[in-house]
Short mmCIF file of C-alpha atoms and ligand atoms in Angstrom, two decimals:
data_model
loop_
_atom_site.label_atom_id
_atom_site.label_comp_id
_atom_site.label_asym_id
_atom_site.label_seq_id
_atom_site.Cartn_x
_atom_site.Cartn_y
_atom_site.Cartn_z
CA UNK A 1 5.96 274.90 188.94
CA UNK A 2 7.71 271.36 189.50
CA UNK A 3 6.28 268.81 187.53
CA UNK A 4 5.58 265.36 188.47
CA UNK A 5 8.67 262.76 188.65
CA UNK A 6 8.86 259.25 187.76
CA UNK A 7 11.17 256.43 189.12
CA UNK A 8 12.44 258.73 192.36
CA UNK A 9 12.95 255.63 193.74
CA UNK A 10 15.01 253.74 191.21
CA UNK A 11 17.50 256.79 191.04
CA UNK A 12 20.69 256.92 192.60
CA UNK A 13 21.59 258.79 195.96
CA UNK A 14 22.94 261.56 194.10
CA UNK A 15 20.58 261.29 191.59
CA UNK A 16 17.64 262.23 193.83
CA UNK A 17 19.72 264.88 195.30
CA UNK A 18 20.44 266.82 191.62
CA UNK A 19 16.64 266.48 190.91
CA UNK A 20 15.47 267.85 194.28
CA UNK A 21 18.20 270.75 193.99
CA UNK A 22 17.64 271.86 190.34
CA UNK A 23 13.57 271.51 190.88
CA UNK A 24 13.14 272.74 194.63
CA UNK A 25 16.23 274.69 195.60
CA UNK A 26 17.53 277.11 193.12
CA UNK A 27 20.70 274.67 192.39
CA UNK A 28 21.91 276.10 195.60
CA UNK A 29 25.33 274.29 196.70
CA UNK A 30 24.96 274.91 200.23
CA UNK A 31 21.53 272.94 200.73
CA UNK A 32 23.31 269.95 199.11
CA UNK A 33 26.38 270.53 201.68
CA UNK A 34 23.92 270.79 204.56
CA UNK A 35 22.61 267.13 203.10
CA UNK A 36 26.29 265.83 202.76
CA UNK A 37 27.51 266.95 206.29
CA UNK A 38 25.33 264.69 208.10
CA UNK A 39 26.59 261.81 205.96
CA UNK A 40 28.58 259.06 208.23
CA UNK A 41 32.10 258.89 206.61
CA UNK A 42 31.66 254.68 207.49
CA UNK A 43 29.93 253.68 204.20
CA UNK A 44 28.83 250.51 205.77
CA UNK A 45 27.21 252.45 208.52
CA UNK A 46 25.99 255.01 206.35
CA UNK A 47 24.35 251.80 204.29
CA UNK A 48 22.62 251.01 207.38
CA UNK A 49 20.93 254.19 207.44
CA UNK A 50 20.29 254.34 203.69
CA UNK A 51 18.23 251.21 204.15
CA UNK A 52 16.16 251.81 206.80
CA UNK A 53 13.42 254.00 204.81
CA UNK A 54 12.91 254.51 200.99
CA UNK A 55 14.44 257.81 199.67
CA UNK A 56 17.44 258.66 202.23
CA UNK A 57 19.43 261.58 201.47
CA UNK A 58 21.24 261.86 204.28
CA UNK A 59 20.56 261.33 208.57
CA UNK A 60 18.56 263.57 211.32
CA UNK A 61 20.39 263.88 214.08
CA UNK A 62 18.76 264.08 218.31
CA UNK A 63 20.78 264.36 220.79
CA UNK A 64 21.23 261.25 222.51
CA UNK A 65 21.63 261.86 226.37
CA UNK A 66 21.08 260.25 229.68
CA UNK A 67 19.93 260.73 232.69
CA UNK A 68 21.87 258.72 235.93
CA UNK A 69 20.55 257.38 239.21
CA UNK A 70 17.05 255.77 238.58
CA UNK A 71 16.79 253.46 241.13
CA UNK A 72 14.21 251.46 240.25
CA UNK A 73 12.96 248.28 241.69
CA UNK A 74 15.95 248.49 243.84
CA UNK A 75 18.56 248.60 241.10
CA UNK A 76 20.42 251.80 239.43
CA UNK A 77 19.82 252.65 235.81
CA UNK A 78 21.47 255.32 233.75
CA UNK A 79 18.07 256.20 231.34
CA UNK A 80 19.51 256.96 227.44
CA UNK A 81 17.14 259.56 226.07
CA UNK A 82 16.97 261.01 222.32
CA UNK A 83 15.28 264.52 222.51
CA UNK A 84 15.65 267.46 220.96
CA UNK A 85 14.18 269.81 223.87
CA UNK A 86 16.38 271.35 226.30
CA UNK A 87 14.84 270.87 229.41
CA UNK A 88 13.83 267.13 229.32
CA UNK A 89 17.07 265.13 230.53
CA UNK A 90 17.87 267.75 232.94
CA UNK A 91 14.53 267.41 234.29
CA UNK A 92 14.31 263.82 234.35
CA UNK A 93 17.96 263.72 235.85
CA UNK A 94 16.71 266.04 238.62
CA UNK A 95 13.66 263.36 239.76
CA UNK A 96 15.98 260.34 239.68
CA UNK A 97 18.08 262.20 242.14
CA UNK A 98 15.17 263.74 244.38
CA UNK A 99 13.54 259.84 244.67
CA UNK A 100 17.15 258.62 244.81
CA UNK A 101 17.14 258.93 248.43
CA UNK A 102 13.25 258.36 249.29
CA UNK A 103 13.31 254.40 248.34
CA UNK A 104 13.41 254.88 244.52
CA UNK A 105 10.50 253.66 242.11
CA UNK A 106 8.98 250.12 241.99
CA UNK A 107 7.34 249.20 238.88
CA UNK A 108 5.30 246.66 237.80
CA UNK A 109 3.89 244.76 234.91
CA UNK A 110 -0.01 243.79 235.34
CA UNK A 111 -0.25 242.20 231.43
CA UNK A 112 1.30 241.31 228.49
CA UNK A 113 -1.52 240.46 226.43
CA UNK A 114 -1.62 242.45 222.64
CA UNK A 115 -4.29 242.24 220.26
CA UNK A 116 -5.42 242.48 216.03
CA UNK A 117 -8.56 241.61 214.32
CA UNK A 118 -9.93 240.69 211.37
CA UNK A 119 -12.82 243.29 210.01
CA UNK A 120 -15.35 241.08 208.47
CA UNK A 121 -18.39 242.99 206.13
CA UNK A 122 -21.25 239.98 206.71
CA UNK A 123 -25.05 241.09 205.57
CA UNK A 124 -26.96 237.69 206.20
CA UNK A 125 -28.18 235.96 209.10
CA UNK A 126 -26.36 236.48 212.61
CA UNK A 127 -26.69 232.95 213.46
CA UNK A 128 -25.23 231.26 210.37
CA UNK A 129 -21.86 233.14 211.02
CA UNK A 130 -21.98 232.66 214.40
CA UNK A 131 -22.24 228.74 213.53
CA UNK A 132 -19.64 229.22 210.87
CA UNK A 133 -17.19 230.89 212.78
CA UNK A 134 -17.53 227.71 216.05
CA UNK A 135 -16.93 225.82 213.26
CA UNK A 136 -14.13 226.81 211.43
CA UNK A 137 -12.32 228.07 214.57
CA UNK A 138 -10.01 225.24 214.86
CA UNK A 139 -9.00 225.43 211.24
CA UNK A 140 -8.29 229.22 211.37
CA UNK A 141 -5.55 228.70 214.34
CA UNK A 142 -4.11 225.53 212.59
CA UNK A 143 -3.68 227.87 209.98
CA UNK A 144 -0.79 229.66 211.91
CA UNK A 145 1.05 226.90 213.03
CA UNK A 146 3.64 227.86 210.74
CA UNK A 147 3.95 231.10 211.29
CA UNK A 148 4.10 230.75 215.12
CA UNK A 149 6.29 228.22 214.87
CA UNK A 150 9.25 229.42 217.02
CA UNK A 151 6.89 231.91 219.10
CA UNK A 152 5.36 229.09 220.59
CA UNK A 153 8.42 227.73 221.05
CA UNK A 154 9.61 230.66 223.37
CA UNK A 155 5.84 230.20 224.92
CA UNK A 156 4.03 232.71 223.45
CA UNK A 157 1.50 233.36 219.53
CA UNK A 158 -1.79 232.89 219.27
CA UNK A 159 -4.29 233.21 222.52
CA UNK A 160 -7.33 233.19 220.94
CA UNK A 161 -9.78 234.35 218.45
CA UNK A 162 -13.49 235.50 219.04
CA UNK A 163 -16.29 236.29 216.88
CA UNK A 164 -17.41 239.75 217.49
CA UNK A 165 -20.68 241.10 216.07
CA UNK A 166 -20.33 244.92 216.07
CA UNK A 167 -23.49 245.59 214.05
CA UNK A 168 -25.14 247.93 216.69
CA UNK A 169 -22.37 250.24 215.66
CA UNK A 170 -22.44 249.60 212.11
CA UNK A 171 -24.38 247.35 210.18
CA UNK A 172 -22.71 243.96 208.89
CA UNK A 173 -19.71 244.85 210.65
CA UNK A 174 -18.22 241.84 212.52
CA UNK A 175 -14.37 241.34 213.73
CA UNK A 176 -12.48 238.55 214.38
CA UNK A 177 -10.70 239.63 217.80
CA UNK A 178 -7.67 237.75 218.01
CA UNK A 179 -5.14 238.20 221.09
CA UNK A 180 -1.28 237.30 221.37
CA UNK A 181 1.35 236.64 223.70
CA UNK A 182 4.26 238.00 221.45
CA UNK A 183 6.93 238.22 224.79
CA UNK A 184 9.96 240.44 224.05
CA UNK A 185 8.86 241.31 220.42
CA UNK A 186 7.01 243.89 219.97
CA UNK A 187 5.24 241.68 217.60
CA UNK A 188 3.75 244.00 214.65
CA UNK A 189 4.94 241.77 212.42
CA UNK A 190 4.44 238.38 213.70
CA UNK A 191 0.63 239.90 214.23
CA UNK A 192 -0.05 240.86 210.96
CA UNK A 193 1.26 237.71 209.06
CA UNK A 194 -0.70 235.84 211.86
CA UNK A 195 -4.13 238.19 210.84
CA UNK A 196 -3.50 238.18 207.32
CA UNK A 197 -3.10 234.19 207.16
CA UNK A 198 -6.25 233.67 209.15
CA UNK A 199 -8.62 235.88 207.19
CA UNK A 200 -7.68 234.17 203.95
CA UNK A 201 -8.55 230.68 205.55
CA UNK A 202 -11.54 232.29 206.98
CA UNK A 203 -12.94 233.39 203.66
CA UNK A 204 -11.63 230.36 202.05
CA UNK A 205 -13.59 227.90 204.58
CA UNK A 206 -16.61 230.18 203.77
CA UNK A 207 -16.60 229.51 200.03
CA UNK A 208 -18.08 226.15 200.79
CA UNK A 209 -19.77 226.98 204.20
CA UNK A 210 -23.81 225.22 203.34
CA UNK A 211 -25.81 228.27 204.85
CA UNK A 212 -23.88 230.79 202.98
CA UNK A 213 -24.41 228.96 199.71
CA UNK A 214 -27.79 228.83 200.18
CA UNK A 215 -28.73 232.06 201.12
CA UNK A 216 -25.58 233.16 198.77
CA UNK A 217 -24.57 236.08 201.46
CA UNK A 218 -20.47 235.36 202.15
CA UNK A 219 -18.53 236.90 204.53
CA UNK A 220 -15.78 239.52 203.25
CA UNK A 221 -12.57 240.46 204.57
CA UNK A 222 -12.17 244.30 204.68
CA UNK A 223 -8.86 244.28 206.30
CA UNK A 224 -6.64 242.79 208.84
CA UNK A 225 -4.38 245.05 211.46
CA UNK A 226 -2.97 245.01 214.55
CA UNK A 227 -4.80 247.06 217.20
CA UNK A 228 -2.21 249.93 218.50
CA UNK A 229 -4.58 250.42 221.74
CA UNK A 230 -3.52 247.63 224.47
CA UNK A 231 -5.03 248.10 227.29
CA UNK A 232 -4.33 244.00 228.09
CA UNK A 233 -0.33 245.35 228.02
CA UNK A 234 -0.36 247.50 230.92
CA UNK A 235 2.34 248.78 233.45
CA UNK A 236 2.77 250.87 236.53
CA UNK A 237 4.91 252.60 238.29
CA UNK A 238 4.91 254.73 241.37
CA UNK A 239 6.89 256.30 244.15
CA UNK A 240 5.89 257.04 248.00
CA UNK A 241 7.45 258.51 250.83
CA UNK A 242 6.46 260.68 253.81
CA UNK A 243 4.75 264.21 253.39
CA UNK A 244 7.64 265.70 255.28
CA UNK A 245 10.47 264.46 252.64
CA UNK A 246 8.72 266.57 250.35
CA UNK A 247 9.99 269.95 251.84
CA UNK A 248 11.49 272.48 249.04
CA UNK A 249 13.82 275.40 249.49
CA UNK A 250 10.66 277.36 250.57
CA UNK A 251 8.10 275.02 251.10
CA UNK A 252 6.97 272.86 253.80
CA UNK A 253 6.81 269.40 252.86
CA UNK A 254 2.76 269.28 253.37
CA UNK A 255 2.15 272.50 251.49
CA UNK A 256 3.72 270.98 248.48
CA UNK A 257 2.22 267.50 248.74
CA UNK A 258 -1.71 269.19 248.57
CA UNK A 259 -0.59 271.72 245.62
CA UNK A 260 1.27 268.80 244.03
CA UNK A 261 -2.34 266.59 244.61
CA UNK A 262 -4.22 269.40 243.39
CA UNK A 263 -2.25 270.07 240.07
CA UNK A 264 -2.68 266.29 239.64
CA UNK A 265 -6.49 266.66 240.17
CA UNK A 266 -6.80 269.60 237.81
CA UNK A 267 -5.39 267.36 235.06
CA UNK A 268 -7.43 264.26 236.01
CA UNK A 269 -10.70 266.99 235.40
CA UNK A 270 -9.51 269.49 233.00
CA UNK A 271 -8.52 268.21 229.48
CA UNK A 272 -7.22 271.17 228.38
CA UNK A 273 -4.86 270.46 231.53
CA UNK A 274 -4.97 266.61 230.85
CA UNK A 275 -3.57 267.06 227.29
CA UNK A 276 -0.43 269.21 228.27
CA UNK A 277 0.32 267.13 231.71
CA UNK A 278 0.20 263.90 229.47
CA UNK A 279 2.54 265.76 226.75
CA UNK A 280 5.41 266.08 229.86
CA UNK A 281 4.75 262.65 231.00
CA UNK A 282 5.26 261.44 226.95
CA UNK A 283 8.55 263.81 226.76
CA UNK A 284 9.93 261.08 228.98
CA UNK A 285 8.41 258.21 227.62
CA UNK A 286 9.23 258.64 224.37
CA UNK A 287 12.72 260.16 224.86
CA UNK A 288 13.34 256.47 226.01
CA UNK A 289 11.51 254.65 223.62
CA UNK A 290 13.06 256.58 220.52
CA UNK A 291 16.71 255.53 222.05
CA UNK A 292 15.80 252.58 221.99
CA UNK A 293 14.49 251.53 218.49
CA UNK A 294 10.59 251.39 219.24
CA UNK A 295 7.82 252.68 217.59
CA UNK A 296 6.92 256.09 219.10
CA UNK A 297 4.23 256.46 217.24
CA UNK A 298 2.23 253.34 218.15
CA UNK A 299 3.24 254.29 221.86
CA UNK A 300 1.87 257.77 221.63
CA UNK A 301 -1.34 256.42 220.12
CA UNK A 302 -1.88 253.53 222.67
CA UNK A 303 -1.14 255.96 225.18
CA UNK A 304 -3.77 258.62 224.32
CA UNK A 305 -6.62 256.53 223.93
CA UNK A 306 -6.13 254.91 226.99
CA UNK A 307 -5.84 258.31 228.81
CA UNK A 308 -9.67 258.65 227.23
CA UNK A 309 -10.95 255.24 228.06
CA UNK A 310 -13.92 256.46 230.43
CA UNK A 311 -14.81 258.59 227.47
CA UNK A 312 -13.10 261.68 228.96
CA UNK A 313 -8.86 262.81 227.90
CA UNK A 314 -8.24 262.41 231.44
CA UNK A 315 -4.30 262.34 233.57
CA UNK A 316 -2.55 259.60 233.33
CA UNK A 317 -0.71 260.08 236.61
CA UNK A 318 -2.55 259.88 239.74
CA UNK A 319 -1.39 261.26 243.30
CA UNK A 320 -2.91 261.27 246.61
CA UNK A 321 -2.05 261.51 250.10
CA UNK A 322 -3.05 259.29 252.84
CA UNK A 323 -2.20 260.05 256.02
CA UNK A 324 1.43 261.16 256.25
CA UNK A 325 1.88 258.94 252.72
CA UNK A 326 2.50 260.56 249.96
CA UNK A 327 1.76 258.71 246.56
CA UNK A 328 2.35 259.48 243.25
CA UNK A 329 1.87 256.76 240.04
CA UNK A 330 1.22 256.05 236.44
CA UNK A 331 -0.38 253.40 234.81
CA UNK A 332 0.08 253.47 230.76
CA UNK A 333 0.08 250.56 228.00
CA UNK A 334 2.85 249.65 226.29
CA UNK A 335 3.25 247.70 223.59
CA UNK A 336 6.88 247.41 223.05
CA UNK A 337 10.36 245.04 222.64
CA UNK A 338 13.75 244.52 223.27
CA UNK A 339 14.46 242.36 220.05
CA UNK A 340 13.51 242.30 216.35
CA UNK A 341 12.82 245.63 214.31
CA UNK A 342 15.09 248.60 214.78
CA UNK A 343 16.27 247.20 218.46
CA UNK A 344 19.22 245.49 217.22
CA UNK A 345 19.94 246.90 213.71
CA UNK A 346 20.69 250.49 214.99
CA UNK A 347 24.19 250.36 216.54
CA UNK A 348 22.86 253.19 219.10
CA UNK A 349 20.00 251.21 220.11
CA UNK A 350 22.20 248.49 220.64
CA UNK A 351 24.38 250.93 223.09
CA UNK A 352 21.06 251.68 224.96
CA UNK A 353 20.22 247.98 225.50
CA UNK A 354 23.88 247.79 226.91
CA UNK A 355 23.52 250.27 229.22
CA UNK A 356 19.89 249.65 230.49
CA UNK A 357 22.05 246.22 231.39
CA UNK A 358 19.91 244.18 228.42
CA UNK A 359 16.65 244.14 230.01
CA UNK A 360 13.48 242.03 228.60
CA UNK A 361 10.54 243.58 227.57
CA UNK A 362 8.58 243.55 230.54
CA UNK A 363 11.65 244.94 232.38
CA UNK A 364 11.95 248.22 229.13
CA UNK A 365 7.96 248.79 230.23
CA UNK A 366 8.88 249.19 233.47
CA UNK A 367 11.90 251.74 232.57
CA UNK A 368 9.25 253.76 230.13
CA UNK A 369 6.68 253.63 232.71
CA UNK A 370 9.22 255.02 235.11
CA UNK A 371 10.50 257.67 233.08
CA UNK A 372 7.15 258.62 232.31
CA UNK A 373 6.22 259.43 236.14
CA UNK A 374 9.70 261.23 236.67
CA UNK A 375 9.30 263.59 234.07
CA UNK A 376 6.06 264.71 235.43
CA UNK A 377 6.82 264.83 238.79
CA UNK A 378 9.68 266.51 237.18
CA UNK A 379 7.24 269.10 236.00
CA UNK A 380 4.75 269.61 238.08
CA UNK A 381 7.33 270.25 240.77
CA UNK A 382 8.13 273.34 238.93
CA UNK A 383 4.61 274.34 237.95
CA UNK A 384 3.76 274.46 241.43
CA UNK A 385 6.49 276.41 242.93
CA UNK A 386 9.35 278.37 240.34
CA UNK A 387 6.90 277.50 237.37
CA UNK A 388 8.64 276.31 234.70
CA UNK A 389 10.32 279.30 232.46
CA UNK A 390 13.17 279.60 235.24
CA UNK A 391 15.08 276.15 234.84
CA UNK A 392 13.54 275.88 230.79
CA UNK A 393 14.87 278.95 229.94
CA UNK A 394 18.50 278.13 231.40
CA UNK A 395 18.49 275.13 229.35
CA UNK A 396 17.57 276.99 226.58
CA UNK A 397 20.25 279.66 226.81
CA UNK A 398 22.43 277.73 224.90
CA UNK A 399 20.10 277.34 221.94
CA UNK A 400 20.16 281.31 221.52
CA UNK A 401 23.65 281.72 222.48
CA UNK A 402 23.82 279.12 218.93
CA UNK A 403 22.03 280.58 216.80
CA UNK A 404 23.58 283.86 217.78
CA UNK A 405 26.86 282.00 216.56
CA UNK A 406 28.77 282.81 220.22
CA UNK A 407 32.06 282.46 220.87
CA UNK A 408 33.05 280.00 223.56
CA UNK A 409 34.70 283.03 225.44
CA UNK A 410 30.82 284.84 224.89
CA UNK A 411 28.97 281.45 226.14
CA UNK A 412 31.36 281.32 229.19
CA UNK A 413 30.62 285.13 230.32
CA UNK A 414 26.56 285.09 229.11
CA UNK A 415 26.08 281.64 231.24
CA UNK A 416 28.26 283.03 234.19
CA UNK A 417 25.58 286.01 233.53
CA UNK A 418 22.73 284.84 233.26
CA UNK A 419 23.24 282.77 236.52
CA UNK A 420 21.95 285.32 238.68
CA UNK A 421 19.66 286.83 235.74
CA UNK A 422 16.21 286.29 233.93
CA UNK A 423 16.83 284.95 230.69
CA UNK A 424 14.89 285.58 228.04
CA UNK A 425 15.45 286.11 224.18
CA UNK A 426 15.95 289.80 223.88
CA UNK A 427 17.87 289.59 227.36
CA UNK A 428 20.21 287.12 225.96
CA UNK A 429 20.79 289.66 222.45
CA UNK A 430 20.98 292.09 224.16
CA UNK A 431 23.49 291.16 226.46
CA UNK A 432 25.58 289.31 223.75
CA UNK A 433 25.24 292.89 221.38
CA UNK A 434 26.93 294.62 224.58
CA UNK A 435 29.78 292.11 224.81
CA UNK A 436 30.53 292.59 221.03
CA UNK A 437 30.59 296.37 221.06
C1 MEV B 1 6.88 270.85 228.31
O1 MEV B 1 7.49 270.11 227.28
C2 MEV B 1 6.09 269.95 229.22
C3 MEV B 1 5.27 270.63 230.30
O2 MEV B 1 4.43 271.63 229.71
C4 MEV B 1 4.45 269.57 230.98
C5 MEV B 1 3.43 270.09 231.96
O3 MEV B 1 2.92 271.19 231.79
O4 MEV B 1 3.09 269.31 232.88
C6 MEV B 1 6.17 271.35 231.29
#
C-alpha cells in the first residue's frame, strides 16, 4: 500500500514524476513517456503551463476547433470551440449555416449586475443589527475604496450592500448581500477582496457597537464568497423565421416546426428531458467558454440553478410558433470576461479573442448565449427527424478507426464505406478485420 508523502509540492518536476512512478505505476517507462510527450518543447511556454495549477506533470490536450458563419447581430463570427466529443462542432457548424440564410441570430444583454455576500451568525435582537448595520453602512463601502480603486474608474465596483435577515430559514443567519458592476472582468477576484475587506470592518465596527455590548451578543462572520448564481447577469438570444423555411429533406416546413415545439415542451415539463436538452445546449456553451479562458465550472453551476428557479429543472430554451413565425430562444446567466484570469495568459485564449474580433464581455455573453441555442437547435433537429446516432456515429468513426490503430489507406476505404452504411462499433471491426485479411 502507498504510504503518505510529504513536501509533493516542494519537489521538483521530475521529482514528483519518480515518486508517482515507483509508488503508483510499477516503475513503468512508458507511463512516464506518455507524461513527457505532451510536454511543449518551448520551455517558456511549457513554464506557462507549469504555473497555472500546483503539481503539473505535464498538459491535457482538447481539440480546439471552430465552427464558421454565425451571423449574429448582423455580423459573421467564426466560434473557437475546445471539446473533446465528436459531434459538437460539426453540429454547431451545421446551425450557423441553416440560420445563415434565415436573418441570423440577434442577441441581447438584459443585465450585468453580479453578486457576493457576507454570511453573518447574529443570535440577539433583530432590531439592534438592523440599527447597526444603517449605521455602519457608509463605513463598510468606504472600506473598499481602495480596492475599487481603478474599477470605479472604468465605471463599475460596488452597487450596494443590504442587510438580509434569513432567520426563517435558519436561525441567526443574516447576509450581507452585496452587488457589483465588475464590466469586462469576470470579477471573482475583485469580489472576494471586496467581501473579505467589508466583513472585517463589519465585525470590527461591531466590537464597539453600544447594544451589542450591552446585551454582549456580537455579530460573527462565517464566511464571505461570491455567489456563482446571477440571475441579475442575464442574456438572450434567439432566431425567427417563417414556418415554411423550416422544410427538411422529408419534411414539410410546418410538420417540423410543431415536433420541434413539442420536443421543446417535453423538456420545459419533463426533467428527466430538461436535464439532457440542457446538457446539448451546455456542449455549446461551454465548448466556447473553455476556448476562451473562463470558468466552466461557475458557468455550468449558474446555469443549472437558474434552469430550476421556479423550483422545477426546467428547459432553458423556449420555442413557439405564432402564426406563420417560428421562434426559437434562450435566456441563460452568465457571469463571465474578456480580460484578467486565464483570458490573456493562455496564448490560445488569446487566439480566440483574436478571432471572435476582441469582443467585450457583454458582446462574449452574447456569443455563449448564441452558441448555446445553435447547438440545441442543432440537436433537436436530429432528435426529431434522423435521431441522433446517424450524424454522431459518423463523427465518431474516426475515434474507432483510432483506437483500432488504421492505416490512412484503411480510414480512406472504411469512411468511403461507411458513407452509405450504418456505423456502429462491431460494424466498423468488423469491416476493418475484413480489409486486413
Ligand atoms: C449529446 O451530447 C447531447 C444531446 O443528447 C442533447 C439532446 O438530447 O438534446 C444530443
Amino acid at each position: 500500500m502507498a504510504k503518505p508523502v510529504t513536501g509533493f509540492s516542494k519537489k521538483t518536476k521530475a521529482e514528483k514524476i519518480d515518486w508517482l512512478s515507483k509508488t503508483y505505476l510499477n516503475n513503468n517507462p512508458e507511463a512516464v513517456q506518455t507524461l513527457q510527450q505532451y510536454w511543449n518543447e518551448d520551455s517558456k511556454l511549457q513554464k506557462l503551463h507549469d504555473d497555472f495549477i500546483e503539481n503539473t506533470l505535464s498538459n491535457y490536450y482538447l481539440p480546439f476547433g471552430v465552427a464558421p458563419n454565425f451571423l449574429i447581430n448582423g455580423s459573421l463570427y467564426a466560434l473557437p470551440m475546445v471539446i473533446e466529443e465528436s459531434s459538437v462542432v460539426a453540429a454547431a457548424s451545421n446551425a450557423a449555416k441553416f440560420w445563415l440564410n434565415r436573418g441570423g441570430f440577434k442577441a441581447q444583454v438584459l443585465s450585468t449586475q453580479k453578486n457576493g455576500q457576507v454570511h453573518v451568525d447574529y443570535f440577539g435582537n433583530e432590531q439592534d443589527i438592523v440599527s447597526f448595520f444603517s449605521e455602519v453602512k457608509p463605513k463598510l463601502i468606504e472600506s473598499v475604496s481602495t480596492i475599487q480603486k481603478n474599477m470605479k474608474k472604468r465605471g463599475g465596483g460596488l452597487l450596494d450592500i443590504e442587510l438580509v435577515s434569513k432567520t426563517e430559514s435558519l436561525d441567526g443567519y443574516y447576509q450581507l448581500h452585496c452587488t457589483f458592476e465588475t464590466l469586462d472582468a469576470m470579477g471573482a477576484n475583485f469580489i472576494n477582496s471586496c467581501l473579505e475587506q467589508i466583513a472585517k470592518t463589519f465585525e470590527a465596527e461591531a466590537d464597539s457597537f453600544e447594544s451589542f455590548k450591552a446585551n454582549d451578543t456580537f455579530p460573527e462572520v462565517v464566511m464571505s464568497i461570491l455567489s456563482n448564481y446571477v440571475p441579475e447577469c442575464l442574456v438572450q438570444a434567439k432566431v425567427t423565421c417563417n414556418v415554411a423555411e423550416l422544410a427538411q429533406k422529408d419534411v414539410s416546413g410546418e410538420d417540423f416546426a410543431q415536433k420541434f415545439v413539442r420536443a421543446v415542451q417535453i423538456a420545459k415539463t419533463e426533467p428527466r428531458r430538461a436535464v439532457t436538452h440542457n446538457k446539448g445546449i451546455m456542449n455549446g456553451i461551454d465548448a466556447l467558454i473553455l476556448a476562451t479562458g473562463n470558468d466552466f465550472r461557475a458557468v455550468e453551476a449558474g446555469v443549472h440553478a437558474f434552469a430550476s428557479k421556479n423550483g422545477t429543472y426546467t428547459s432553458l430554451t423556449d420555442a413557439k410558433i405564432e402564426g406563420n413565425l417560428f421562434t426559437f430562444s434562450i435566456e441563460i446567466p452568465l457571469a463571465i470576461g474578456t480580460i484578467g484570469g486565464l483570458t490573456n495568459l493562455h496564448p490560445l485564449t488569446k487566439f480566440a479573442f483574436e478571432l471572435l474580433q476582441k469582443p467585450n464581455a457583454k458582446e462574449l455573453m452574447e456569443l455563449v448565449a448564441v452558441a448555446g441555442l445553435a447547438q440545441n437547435f442543432a440537436a433537436i433537429r436530429s432528435l426529431v427527424t434522423t435521431g441522433i446516432q446517424k450524424g454522431h456515429m459518423k463523427m465518431h468513426l474516426m475515434n474507432i478507426l483510432n483506437q483500432m490503430n488504421s492505416s490512412e489507406n484503411e480510414k480512406k476505404q472504411a469512411v468511403a464505406h461507411f458513407n452509405d452504411n450504418t456505423v456502429s462499433h462491431s460494424a466498423v471491426i468488423e469491416y476493418i478485420e475484413q480489409l486486413r485479411s
